[in-house]
Tab-separated table of C-alpha atoms and ligand atoms in Angstrom:
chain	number	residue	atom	x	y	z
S	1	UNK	CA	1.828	-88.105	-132.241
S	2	UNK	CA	-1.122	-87.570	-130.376
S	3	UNK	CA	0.641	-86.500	-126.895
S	4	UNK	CA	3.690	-84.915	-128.844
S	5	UNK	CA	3.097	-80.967	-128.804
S	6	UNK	CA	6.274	-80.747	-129.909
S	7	UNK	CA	8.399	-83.177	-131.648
S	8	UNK	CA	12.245	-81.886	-132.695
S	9	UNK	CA	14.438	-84.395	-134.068
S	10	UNK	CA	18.052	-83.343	-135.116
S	11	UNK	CA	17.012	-79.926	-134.958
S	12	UNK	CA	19.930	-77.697	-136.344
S	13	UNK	CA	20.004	-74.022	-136.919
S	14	UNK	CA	23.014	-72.276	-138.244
S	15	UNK	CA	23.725	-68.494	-138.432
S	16	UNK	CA	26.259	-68.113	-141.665
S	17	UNK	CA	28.491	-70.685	-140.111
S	18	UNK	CA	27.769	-70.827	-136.737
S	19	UNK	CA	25.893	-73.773	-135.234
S	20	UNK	CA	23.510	-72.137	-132.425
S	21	UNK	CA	21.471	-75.196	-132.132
S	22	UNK	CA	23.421	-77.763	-133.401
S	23	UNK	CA	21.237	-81.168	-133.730
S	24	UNK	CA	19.087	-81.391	-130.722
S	25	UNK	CA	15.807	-84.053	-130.601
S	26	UNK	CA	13.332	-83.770	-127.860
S	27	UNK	CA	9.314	-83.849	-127.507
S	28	UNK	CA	6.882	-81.912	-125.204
S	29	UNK	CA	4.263	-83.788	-123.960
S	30	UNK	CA	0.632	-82.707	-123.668
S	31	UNK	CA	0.005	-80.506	-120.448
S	32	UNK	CA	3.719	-80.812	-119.225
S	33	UNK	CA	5.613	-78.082	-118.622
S	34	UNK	CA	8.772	-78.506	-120.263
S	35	UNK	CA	11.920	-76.103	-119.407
S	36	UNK	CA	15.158	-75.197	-121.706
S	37	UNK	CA	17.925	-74.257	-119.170
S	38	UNK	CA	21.223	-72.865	-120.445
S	39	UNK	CA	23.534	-70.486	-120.320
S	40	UNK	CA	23.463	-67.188	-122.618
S	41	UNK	CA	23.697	-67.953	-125.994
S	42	UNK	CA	23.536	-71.971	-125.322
S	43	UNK	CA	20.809	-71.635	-127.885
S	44	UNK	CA	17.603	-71.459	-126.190
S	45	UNK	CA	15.747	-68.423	-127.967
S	46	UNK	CA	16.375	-69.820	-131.448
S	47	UNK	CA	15.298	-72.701	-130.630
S	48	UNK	CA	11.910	-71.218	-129.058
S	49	UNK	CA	12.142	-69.035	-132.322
S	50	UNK	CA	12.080	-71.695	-134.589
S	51	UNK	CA	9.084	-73.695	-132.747
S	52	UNK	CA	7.472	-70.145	-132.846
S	53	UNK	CA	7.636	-70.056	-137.153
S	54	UNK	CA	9.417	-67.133	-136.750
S	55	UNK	CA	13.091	-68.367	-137.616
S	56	UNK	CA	13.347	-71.415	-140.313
S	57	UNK	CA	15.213	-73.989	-139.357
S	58	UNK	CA	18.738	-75.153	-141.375
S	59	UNK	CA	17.910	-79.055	-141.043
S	60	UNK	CA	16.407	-81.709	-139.283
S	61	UNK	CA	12.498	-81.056	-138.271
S	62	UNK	CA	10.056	-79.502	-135.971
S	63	UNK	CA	6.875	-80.191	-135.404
S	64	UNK	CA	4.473	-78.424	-133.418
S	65	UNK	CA	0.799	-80.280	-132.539
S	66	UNK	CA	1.598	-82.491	-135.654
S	67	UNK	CA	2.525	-79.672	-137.887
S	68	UNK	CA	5.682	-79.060	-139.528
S	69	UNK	CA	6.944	-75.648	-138.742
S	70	UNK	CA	8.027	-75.383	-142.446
S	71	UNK	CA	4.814	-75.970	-144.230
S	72	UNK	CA	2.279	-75.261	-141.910
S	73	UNK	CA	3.357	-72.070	-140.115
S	74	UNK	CA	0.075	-70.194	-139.943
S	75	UNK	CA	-1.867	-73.214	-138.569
S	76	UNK	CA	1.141	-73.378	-135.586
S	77	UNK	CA	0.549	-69.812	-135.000
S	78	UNK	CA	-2.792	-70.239	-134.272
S	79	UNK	CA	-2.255	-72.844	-131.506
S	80	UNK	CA	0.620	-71.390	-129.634
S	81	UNK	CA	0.626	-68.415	-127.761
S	82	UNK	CA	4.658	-66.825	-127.378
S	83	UNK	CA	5.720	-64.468	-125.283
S	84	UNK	CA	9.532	-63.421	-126.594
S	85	UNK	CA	12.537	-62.646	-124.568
S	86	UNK	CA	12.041	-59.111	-125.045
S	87	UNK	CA	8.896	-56.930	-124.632
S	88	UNK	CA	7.356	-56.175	-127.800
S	89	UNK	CA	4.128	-54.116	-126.842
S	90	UNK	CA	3.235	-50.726	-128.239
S	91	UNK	CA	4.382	-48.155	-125.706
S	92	UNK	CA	1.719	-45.607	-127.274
S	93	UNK	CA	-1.364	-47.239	-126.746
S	94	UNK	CA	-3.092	-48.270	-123.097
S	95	UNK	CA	-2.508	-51.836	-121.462
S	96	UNK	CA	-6.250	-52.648	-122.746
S	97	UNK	CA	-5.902	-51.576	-126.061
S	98	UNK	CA	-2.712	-54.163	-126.806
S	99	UNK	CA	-4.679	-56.344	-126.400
S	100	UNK	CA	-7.531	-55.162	-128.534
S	101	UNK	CA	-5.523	-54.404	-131.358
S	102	UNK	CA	-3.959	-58.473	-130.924
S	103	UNK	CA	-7.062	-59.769	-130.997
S	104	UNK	CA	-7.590	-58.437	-134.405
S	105	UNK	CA	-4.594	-60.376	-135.600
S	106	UNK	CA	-6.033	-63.583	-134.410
S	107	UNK	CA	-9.529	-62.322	-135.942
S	108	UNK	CA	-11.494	-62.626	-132.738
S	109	UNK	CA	-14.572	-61.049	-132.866
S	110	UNK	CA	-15.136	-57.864	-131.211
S	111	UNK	CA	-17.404	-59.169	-128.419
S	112	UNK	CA	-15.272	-61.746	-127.984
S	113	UNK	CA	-12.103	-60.367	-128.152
S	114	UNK	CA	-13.364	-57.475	-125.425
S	115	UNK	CA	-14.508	-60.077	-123.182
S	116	UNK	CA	-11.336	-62.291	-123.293
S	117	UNK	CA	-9.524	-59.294	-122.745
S	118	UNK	CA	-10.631	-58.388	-119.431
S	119	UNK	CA	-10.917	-61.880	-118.213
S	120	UNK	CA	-6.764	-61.991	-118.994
S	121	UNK	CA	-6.439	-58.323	-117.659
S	122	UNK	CA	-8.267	-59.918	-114.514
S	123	UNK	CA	-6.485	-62.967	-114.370
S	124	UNK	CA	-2.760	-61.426	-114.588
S	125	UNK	CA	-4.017	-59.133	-111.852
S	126	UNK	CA	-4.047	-55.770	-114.286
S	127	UNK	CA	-7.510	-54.738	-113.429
S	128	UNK	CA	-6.283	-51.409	-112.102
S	129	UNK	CA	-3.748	-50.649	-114.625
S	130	UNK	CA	-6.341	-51.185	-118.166
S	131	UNK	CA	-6.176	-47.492	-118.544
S	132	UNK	CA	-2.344	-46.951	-118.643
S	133	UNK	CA	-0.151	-46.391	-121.456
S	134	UNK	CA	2.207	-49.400	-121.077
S	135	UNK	CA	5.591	-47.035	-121.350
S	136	UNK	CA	4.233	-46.360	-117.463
S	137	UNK	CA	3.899	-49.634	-116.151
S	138	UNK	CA	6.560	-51.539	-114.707
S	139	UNK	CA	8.649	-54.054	-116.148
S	140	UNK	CA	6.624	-56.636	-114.187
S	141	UNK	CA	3.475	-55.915	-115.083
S	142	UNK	CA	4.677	-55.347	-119.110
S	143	UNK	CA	5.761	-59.011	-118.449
S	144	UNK	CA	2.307	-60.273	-117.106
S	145	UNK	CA	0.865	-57.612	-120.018
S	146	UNK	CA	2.898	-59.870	-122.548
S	147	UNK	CA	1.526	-63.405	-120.997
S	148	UNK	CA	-2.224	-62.059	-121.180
S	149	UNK	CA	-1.556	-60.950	-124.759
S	150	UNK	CA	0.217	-65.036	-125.836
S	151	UNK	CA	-2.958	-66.320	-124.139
S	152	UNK	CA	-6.079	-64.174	-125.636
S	153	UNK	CA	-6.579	-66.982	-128.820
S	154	UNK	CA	-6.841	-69.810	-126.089
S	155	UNK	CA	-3.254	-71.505	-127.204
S	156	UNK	CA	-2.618	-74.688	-126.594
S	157	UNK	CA	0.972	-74.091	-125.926
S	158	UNK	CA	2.338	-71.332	-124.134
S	159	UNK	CA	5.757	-70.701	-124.985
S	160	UNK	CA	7.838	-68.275	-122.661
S	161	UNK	CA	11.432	-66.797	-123.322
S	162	UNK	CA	12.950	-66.158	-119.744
S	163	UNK	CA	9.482	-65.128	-118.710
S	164	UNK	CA	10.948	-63.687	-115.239
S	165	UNK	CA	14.645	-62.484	-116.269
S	166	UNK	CA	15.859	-59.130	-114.175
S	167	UNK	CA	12.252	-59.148	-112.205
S	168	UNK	CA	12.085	-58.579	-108.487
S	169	UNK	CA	11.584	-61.873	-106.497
S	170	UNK	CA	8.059	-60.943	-105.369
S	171	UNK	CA	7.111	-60.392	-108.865
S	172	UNK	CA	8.172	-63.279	-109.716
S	173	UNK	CA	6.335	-65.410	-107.531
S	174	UNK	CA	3.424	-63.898	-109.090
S	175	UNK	CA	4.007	-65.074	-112.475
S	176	UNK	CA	4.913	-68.232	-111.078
S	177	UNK	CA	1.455	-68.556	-109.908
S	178	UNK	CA	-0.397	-67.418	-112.639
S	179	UNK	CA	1.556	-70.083	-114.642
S	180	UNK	CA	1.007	-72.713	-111.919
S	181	UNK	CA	-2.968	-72.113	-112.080
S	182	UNK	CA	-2.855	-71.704	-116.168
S	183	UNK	CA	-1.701	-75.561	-116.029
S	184	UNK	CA	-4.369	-76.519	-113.085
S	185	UNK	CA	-6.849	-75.648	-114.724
S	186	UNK	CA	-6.101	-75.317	-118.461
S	187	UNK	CA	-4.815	-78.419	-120.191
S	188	UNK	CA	-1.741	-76.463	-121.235
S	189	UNK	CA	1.254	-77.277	-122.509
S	190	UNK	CA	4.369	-74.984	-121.200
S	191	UNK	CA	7.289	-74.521	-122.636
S	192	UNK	CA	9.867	-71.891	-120.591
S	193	UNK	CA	13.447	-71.082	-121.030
S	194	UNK	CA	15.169	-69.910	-118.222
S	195	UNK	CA	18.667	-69.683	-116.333
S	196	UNK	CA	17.297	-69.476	-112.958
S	197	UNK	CA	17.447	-72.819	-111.160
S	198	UNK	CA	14.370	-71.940	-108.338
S	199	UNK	CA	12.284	-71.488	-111.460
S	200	UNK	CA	13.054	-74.247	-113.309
S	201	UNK	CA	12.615	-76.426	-110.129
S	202	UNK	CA	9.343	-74.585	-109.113
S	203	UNK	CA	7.904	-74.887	-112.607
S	204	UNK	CA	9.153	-77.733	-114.660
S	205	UNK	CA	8.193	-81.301	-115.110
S	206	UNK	CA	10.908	-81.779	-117.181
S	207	UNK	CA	13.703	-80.172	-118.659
S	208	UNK	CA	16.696	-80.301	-120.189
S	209	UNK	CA	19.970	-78.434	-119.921
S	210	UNK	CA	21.630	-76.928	-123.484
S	211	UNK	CA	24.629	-75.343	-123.902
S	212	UNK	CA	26.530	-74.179	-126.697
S	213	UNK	CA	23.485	-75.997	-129.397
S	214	UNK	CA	23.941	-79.586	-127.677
S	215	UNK	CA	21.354	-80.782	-125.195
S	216	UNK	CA	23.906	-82.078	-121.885
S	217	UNK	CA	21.236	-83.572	-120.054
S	218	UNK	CA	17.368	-84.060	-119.927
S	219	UNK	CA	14.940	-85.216	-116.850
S	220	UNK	CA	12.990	-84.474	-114.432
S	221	UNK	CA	14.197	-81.949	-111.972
S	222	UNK	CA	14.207	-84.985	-109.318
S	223	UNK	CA	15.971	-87.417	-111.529
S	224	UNK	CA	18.806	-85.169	-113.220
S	225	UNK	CA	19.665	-84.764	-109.186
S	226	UNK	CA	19.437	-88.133	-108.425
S	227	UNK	CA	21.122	-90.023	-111.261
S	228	UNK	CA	23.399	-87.567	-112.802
S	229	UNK	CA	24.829	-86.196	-109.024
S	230	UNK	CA	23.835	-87.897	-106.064
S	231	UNK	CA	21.825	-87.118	-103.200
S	232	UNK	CA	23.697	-85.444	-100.710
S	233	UNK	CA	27.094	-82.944	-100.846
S	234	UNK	CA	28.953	-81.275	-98.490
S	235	UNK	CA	30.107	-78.014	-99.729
S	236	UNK	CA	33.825	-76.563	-98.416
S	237	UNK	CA	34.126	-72.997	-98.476
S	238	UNK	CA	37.799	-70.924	-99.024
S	239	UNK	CA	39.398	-74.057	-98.910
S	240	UNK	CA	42.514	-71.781	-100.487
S	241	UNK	CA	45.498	-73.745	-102.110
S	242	UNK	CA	44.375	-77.021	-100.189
S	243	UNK	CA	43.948	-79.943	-102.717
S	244	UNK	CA	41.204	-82.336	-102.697
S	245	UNK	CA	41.186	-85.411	-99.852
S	246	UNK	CA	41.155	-88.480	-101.770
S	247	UNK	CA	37.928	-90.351	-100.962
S	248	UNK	CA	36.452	-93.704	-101.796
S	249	UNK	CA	34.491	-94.519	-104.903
S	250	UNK	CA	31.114	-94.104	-103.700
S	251	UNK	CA	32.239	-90.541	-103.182
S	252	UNK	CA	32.838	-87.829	-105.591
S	253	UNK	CA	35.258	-85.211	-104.937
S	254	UNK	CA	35.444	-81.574	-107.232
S	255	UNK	CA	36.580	-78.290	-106.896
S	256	UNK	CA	34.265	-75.287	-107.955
S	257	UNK	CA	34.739	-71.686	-107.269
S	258	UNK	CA	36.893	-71.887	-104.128
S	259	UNK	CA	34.935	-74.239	-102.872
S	260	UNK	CA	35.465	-78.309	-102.710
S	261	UNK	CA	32.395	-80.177	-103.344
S	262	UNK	CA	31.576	-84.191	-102.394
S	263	UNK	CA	28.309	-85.946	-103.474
S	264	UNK	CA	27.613	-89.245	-102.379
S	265	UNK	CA	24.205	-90.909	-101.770
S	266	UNK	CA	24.143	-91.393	-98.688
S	267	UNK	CA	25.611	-88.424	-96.034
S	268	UNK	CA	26.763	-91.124	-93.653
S	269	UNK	CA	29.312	-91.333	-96.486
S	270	UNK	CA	30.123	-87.338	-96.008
S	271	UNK	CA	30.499	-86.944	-91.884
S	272	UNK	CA	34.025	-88.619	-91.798
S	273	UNK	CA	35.171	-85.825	-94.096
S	274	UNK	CA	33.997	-83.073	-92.189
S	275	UNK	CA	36.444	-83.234	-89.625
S	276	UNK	CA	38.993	-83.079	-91.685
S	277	UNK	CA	38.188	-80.047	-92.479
S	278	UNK	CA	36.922	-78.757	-88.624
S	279	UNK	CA	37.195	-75.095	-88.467
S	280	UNK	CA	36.129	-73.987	-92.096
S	281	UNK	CA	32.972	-72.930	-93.341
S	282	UNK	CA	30.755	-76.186	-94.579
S	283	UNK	CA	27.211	-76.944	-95.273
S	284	UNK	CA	26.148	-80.582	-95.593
S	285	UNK	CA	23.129	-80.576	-97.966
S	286	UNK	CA	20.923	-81.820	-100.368
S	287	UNK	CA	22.250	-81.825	-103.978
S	288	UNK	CA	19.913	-79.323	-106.129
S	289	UNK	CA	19.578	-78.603	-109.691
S	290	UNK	CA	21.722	-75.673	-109.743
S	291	UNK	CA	24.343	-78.744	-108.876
S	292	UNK	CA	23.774	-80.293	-111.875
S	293	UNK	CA	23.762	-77.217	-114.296
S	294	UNK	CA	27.203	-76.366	-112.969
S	295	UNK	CA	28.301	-79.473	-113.807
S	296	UNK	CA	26.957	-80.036	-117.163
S	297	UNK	CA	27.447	-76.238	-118.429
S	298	UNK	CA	31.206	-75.557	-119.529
S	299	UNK	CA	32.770	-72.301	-117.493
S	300	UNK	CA	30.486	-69.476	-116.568
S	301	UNK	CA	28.081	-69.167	-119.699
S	302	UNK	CA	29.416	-65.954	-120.838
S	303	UNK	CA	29.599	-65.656	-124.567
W	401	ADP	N1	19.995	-63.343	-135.298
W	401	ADP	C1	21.187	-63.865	-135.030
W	401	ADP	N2	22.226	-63.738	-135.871
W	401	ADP	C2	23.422	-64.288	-135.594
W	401	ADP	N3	23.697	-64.993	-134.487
W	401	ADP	C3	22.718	-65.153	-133.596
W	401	ADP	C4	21.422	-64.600	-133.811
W	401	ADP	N4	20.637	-64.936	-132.752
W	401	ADP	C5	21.408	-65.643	-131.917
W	401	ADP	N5	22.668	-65.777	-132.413
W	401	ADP	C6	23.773	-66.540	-131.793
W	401	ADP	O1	23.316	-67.861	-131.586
W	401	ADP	C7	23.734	-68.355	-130.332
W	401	ADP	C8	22.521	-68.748	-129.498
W	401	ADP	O2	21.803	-67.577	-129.167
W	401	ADP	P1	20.427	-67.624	-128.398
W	401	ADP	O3	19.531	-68.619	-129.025
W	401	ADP	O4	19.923	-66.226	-128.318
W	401	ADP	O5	20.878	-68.151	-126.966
W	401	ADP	P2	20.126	-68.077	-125.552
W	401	ADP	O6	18.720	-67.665	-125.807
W	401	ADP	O7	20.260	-69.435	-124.982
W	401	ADP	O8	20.879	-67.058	-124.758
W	401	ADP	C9	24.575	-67.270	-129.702
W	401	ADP	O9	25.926	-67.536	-129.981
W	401	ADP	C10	24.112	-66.018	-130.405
W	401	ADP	O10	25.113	-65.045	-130.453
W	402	MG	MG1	17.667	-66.099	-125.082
């Protein structure tokens, strides 16, 4: 129990009749950082909601540093820091004074709470900005404004919904950082939901892949390549009405977007295929993790 932040076993939640998260078991470890991937609506924010106390759960149970999230939902609180899918900070009142008022939720001293304030203002690089009304920052620094907010009651999990959805790539990086040195030198447990494969890859010790409620898959980033794809593929662009070539069994052969795919472990096994196809567009690559998702998540992860 010890090393189990979070422990969900046959975790169900259903909305009237709908089964958003429909029986999934899984455990963080201690000072991992564990990722949700998934299409929209595969069920990723209620779960984070429910681990969060702030949706109950149908059946099955959570529970979060040894806690169950039914019983003990103030004494979770106090031990995880959330940052939600959407921005909820007051628009009216300065970048500093979100904070402030936070603090006073947690019941952090004044002293203290000022102080931890501008270390986090410091730390998410918002030094400049403590004067602002947050309606005029970006939406990147709102987002950094949101993580320093989860982390002022030193949590021992940080849980992040999409922490970088619709950012620019540079700002991104820079919350990828600040995460990166939060679990360097914080024993910190992460979880993150996201849909963006570079992310998930940069940032995750594990994960797993949900979609529509069921977990697909779960790994490392390294191992869901290796074990549930193969090493290598050699991607076929516009390969038009042509069907697939028929290939031996340490070769597998699908079609995806236009495209024809074939994974094999070793890319020796690949090269004899590319001529047959001299003259088109191919890439001969490493199979990544963006790979796998496509493969484990049904059609294009619209609702
Ligand atoms: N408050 C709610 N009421 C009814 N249905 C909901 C509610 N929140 C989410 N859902 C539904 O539950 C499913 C999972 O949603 P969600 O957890 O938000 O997915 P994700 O975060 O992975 O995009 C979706 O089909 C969504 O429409
Ligand atoms: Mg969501």
């Amino acid at each position: 129990m010890e090393n189990q932040v979070v422990q969900a076993r046959d975790l169900v939640k259903k909305y009237d009749s709908h089964r958003a998260v429909d029986g999934i078991s899984f455990d963080v470890m201690r000072g991992e950082a564990f990722g949700l991937l998934g299409p929209n609506g595969a069920g990723k924010s209620t779960t984070m909601r429910m681990i969060a106390c702030r949706s109950p759960v149908t059946s099955g149970t959570l529970h979060v540093e040894g806690f169950d999230v039914e019983h003990d939902a103030r004494r979770i609180r106090r031990l995880i820091g959330v940052v939600p899918q959407e921005n909820n900070l007051d628009p009216d009142i300065t970048v500093r004074q979100n904070l402030i008022v936070y603090a006073r939720y947690f019941q952090i001293p004044p002293a203290d709470a000022a102080r931890r304030t501008d270390e986090l203002l410091d730390f998410t690089g918002l030094n400049d900005k403590i004067n602002a009304r947050v309606e005029e920052i970006s939406g990147g620094m709102k987002r950094r404004l949101m993580i320093a907010r989860a982390l002022l009651h030193n949590p021992r999990l940080l849980v992040l919904d999409e922490p970088t959805t619709g950012l620019d790539p540079q700002v991104r990086q820079e919350i990828w950082s600040r995460l990166e040195e939060l679990r360097r030198t914080q024993n910190l447990t992460i979880l993150l939901s996201t849909h963006y494969m570079d992310e998930a890859e940069k940032l995750c010790d594990r994960l797993m892949i949900i979609d529509k409620g069921h977990i697909q898959v779960e790994g490392t980033p390294r191992d869901l390549v290796r074990d549930k794809l193969a090493a290598f593929v050699l991607e076929i662009r516009d390969t038009g009405e042509r069907a697939l070539i028929s290939v031996p069994a340490s070769v597998r052969a699908i079609e995806r977007g236009g495209a024809h795919l074939y994974f094999a472990d070793h890319h020796e096994l690949l090269t004899p295929l590319m001529n047959t196809y001299e003259g088109q567009r191919m890439l001969l690559r490493p199979a990544n993790l963006e790979d796998v998702f496509l493969q484990f998540v049904s059609d294009t992860g619209n609702e």
